[in-house]
Every structure is written in C-alpha cells, then in structure tokens.
C-alpha positions as a Python dict, from the first residue, in 0.01 Angstrom:
ca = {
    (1, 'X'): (0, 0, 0),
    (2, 'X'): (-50, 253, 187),
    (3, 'X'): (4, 564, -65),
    (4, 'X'): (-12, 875, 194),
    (5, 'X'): (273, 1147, 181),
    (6, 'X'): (344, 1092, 565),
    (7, 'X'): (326, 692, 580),
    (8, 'X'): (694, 690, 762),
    (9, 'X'): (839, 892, 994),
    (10, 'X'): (1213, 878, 1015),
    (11, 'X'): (1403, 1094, 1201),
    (12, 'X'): (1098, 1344, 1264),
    (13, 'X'): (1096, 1393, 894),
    (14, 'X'): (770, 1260, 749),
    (15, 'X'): (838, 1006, 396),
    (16, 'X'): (559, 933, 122),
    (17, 'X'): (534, 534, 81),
    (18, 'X'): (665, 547, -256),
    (19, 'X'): (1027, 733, -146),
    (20, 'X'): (1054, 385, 29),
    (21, 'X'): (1222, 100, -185),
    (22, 'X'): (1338, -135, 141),
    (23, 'X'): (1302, -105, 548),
    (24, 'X'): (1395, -304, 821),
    (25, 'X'): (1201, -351, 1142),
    (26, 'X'): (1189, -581, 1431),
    (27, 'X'): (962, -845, 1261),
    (28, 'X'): (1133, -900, 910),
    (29, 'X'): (1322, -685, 585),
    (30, 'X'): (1102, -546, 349),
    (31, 'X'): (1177, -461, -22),
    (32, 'X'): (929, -262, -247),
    (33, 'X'): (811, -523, -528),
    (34, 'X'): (530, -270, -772),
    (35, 'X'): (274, -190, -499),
    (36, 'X'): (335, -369, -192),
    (37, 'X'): (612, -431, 19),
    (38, 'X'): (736, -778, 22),
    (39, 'X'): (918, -955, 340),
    (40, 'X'): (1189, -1130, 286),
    (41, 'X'): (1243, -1509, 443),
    (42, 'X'): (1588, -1619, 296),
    (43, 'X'): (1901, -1369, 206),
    (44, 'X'): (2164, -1483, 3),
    (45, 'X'): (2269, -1532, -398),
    (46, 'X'): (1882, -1604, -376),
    (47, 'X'): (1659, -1393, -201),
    (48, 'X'): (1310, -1539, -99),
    (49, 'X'): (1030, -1283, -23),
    (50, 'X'): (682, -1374, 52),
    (51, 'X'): (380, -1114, 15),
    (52, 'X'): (39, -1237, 217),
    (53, 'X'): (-310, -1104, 55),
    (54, 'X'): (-600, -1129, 359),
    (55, 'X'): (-965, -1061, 151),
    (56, 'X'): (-1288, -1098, 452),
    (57, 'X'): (-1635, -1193, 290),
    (58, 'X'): (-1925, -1107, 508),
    (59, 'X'): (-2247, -1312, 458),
    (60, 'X'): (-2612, -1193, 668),
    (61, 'X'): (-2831, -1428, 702),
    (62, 'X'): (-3200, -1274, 773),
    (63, 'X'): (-3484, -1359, 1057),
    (64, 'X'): (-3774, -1251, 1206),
    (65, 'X'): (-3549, -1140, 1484),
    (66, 'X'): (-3217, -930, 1485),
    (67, 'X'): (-2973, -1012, 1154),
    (68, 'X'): (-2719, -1284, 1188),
    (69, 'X'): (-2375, -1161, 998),
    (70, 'X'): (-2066, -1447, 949),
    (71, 'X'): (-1770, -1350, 810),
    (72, 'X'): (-1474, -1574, 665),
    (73, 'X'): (-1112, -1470, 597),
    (74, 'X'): (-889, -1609, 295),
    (75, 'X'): (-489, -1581, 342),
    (76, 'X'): (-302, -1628, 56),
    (77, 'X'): (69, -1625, 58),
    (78, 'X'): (256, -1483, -330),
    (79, 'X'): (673, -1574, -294),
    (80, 'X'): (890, -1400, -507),
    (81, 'X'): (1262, -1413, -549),
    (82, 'X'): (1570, -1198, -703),
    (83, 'X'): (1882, -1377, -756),
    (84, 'X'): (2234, -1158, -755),
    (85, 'X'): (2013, -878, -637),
    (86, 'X'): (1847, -839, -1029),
    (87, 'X'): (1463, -784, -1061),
    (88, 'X'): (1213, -964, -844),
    (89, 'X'): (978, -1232, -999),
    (90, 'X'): (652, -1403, -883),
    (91, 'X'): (790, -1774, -805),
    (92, 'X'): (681, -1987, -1090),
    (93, 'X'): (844, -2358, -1101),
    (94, 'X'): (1046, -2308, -1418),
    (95, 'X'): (1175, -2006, -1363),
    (96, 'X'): (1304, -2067, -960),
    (97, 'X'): (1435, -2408, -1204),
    (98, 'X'): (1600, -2204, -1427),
    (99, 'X'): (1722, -1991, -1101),
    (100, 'X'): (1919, -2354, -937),
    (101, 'X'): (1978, -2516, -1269),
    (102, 'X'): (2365, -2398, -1223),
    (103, 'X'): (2358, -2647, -854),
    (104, 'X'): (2252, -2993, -1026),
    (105, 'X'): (2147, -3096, -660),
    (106, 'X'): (1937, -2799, -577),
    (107, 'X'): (1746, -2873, -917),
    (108, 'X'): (1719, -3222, -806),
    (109, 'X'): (1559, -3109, -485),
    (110, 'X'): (1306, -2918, -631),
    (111, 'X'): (1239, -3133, -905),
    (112, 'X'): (1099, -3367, -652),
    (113, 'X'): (922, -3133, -461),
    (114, 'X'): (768, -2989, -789),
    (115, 'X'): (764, -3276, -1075),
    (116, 'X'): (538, -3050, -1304),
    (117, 'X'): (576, -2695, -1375),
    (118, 'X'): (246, -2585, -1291),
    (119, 'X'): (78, -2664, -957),
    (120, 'X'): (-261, -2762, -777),
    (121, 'X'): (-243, -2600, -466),
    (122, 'X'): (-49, -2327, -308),
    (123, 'X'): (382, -2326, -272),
    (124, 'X'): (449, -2506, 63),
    (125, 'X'): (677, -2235, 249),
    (126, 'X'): (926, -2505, 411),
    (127, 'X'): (1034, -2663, 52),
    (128, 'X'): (1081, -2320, -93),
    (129, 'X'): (1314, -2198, 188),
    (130, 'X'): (1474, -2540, 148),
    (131, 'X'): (1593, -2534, -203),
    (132, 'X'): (1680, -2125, -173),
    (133, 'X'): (1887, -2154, 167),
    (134, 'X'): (2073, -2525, 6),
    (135, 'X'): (2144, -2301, -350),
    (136, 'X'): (2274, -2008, -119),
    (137, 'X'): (2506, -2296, 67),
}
C-alpha cells in the first residue's frame, strides 16, 4: 500500500490511496481487500482475486578482498474470493467448498483437486480458476 494523499491522479485531481476501493487499468481490475489492492483473475457469481507478496533477503559473504553480496527473492501468491459481490475471504479449502457446494459437480472438481482441507504447498492458480470459471458456467 502505498498510503500517500496524491497516490492517483484522475482527471488532474490528485486521490489519497485509501479514497480508492477498485480501479481498472490495462494489466488487470483491482479491488481494495484491508491494505492492498487485490487483482482479480475470474469475474462472475464468483470472483477470484489473487494478491502476490515479493520479500528480497540479502546475504554478504566477507573476504580479504572487496564484499561479495547475493540476494534471493520469495513470491508468494494469497487468492481470495467474494461470491454475489459479499465480503472477500482468504481462499481456504472449506470455505471456497462451502462457496460450490450448491453445483454438486464443481464440489466434485475441487474435491479432487483438494482431498483434505488443509494443504502442503501453495494453491495451484490453474485448478482455482478452474473450479471458479465451471461454478460461474
């Protein structure tokens, strides 16, 4: 977020970030979820938005001679979803279940993308826009 009082200009007429709630631009729609905004992958009865976090660790590693310095990146993608426009919700398996249960074959399909309600490693992005875009069919 980036909390200034002239973070958008529309018009010639300068906008604090938090007069924003939603934007469109050329890459994607954006909706204001708490502090970030969040860009939206699937519209419909189910709306899928997806939030990426970038953190950068630097590491030195010291000689004799000049100082060696590595750096790493870590992406990690959050998804959240609204459905009939009502609050938005950090995707958690049960309650994007609870969210199909009303298309039996929906459920099915994320039932065997996502046996357990809790998972080991992160959402995959192509089964999520799957099971939102066949509920929104």
């Amino acid at each position: 977020m980036i909390n200034k009082n002239d973070a958008f200009t529309l018009d010639g007429k300068q906008y604090n970030d938090s007069d924003i709630v939603a934007f469109q631009d050329k890459h994607a729609y954006h909706k204001r979820h708490q502090d970030q905004y969040l860009n939206r992958l699937v519209k419909g009865r189910i709306n899928l938005y997806y939030f990426d976090k970038t953190s950068y660790k630097k590491t030195y590693t010291y000689t004799s001679g000049p100082t060696k310095i590595n750096s790493a990146s870590t992406r990690v993608s959050y998804f959240y979803f609204d459905k009939d426009n009502g609050d938005i919700s950090i995707i958690g398996i049960p309650e994007l279940r609870n969210a199909v249960k009303d298309k039996p074959e929906i459920l099915s399909k994320l039932n065997a993308y996502y046996p357990k309600d809790t998972y080991a490693k992160e959402l995959d992005i192509e089964k999520l826009v799957a099971v939102v875009e066949g509920y929104n069919k």
